[in-house]
Amino acid sequence: MSVLLKEMPYYACWFARCKLLGQRRPLQSVIFITDRCNLKCKHCNVVMEGPYASTMTYDEVRGHLQFSYDAGSRIVDFEGGEPQLWRDRVKGADLNSLIDLAREIGFFSTTVTTNAQQPITARSDLVWVSIDGLEAEHDYQRGPGTFSKAMRHIDEATHPNMNVNMTVTAHNWRDFTGVAKLVRDHPKLKRLSFSFYVPYEDRGLVVPAEVRAEITATAGALKQAGYPIMNSQAGMKLMRDPKSFADKRACWISNFVRSDGTRVMHCPGQDAGVCDECGFGMGPEMSLLFRLHPEMVLAGLKVRG
Ligand SMILES: C[S@@+](CC[C@H](N)C(=O)[O-])C[C@H]1O[C@@H](n2cnc3c(N)ncnc32)[C@H](O)[C@@H]1O
Ligand code: SF4
């Protein structure tokens, strides 16, 4: 029996409980295991430094994983800061120890998002590498030399399910097609997902409405032409205007744990008051998933393969 066939009864049951009984159970957990990072990207709202930086211990992560699993979640994304930097030296544990732990607890799937400034060694089911433009733009956003280092580590990695996430900003949007080509033509990369910059603090990188429309249209046409773009056509239409699906948002499908241990049962963007300017590709996709949109369901199944 295929892995997905084994998981399907759980997903069906989750859907029935949430749709028919009105329960609000997460399916995916995003755990910020550290807010330390080896970069200081211009668009990033996460990284803290000095005394404000926190990192979870192995036992703390275990507690948050168990809590999330008991709440209903079966997919976990290890986030940061830079998750590949995470260590618990007392326990002798690294990121792969957390991935193993999540599997032991019963999570169906594990994901890591990385800046790839170190070799990609995560054994998660899926790896997202952040590439925010071709060399000049990526380096502008993330720092000199970061593009070539990330590409070298992608070239050297042996992970079978490596993907790219691009955060589109007012500065780098002209590189979108170039990044799509890079992903299409790279033998080790499977697909590209993109989000628009979300203005938690700085408004300087906010993507104007007309550029959002242009990028989603370009992405739609590239996808139609066979480029491996993960965002669904229906999701990209909604991404044009985050207000367009305000009454259908299902951002509770992911629960979040901040690196200081704070648990939030919905996207933290809600508390920051940025929903009407949300750019996360996942936002529309979750709302489509909850409406059982066939394209979204299919995309969800494919990304696991
Ligand atoms: C916070 S980073 C953590 C993982 C890793 N350090 C990395 O850069 O991939 C995860 C993703 O969030 C994106 N991100 C950070 N700040 C953002 C913002 N304000 N709006 C949209 N995406 C953002 C990053 O570009 C990255 O792809
Ligand atoms: S590498 Fe990731 S966590 Fe670090 S500053 Fe950049 S976006 Fe933020």
mmCIF file of C-alpha atoms in Angstrom, residues 84 114 116 118-123 127 129 149-163 186-189:
data_model
loop_
_atom_site.group_PDB
_atom_site.id
_atom_site.type_symbol
_atom_site.label_atom_id
_atom_site.label_comp_id
_atom_site.label_asym_id
_atom_site.label_seq_id
_atom_site.Cartn_x
_atom_site.Cartn_y
_atom_site.Cartn_z
ATOM 1 C CA GLN A 84 20.439 23.606 9.884
ATOM 2 C CA THR A 114 17.023 26.437 4.612
ATOM 3 C CA ALA A 116 21.695 26.501 2.145
ATOM 4 C CA GLN A 118 25.932 25.079 4.802
ATOM 5 C CA PRO A 119 25.843 21.711 3.013
ATOM 6 C CA ILE A 120 22.260 20.413 2.807
ATOM 7 C CA THR A 121 22.295 17.451 5.162
ATOM 8 C CA ALA A 122 18.675 17.482 6.393
ATOM 9 C CA ARG A 123 16.986 14.071 5.991
ATOM 10 C CA VAL A 127 13.696 20.461 1.591
ATOM 11 C CA VAL A 129 15.871 26.125 -0.353
ATOM 12 C CA LYS A 149 27.170 29.137 -1.948
ATOM 13 C CA ALA A 150 23.520 28.044 -2.009
ATOM 14 C CA MET A 151 23.826 26.799 -5.606
ATOM 15 C CA ARG A 152 27.020 24.896 -4.782
ATOM 16 C CA HIS A 153 25.303 23.190 -1.872
ATOM 17 C CA ILE A 154 22.316 22.304 -4.065
ATOM 18 C CA ASP A 155 24.702 20.849 -6.683
ATOM 19 C CA GLU A 156 26.482 18.759 -4.045
ATOM 20 C CA ALA A 157 23.384 17.569 -2.166
ATOM 21 C CA THR A 158 21.952 14.101 -2.601
ATOM 22 C CA HIS A 159 18.479 14.816 -1.200
ATOM 23 C CA PRO A 160 15.824 13.406 -3.582
ATOM 24 C CA ASN A 161 13.120 16.046 -2.965
ATOM 25 C CA MET A 162 14.753 19.493 -3.089
ATOM 26 C CA ASN A 163 12.644 22.507 -4.022
ATOM 27 C CA HIS A 186 18.480 22.164 -12.589
ATOM 28 C CA PRO A 187 18.632 18.363 -12.381
ATOM 29 C CA LYS A 188 18.445 18.359 -8.584
ATOM 30 C CA LEU A 189 15.517 20.755 -8.136
#
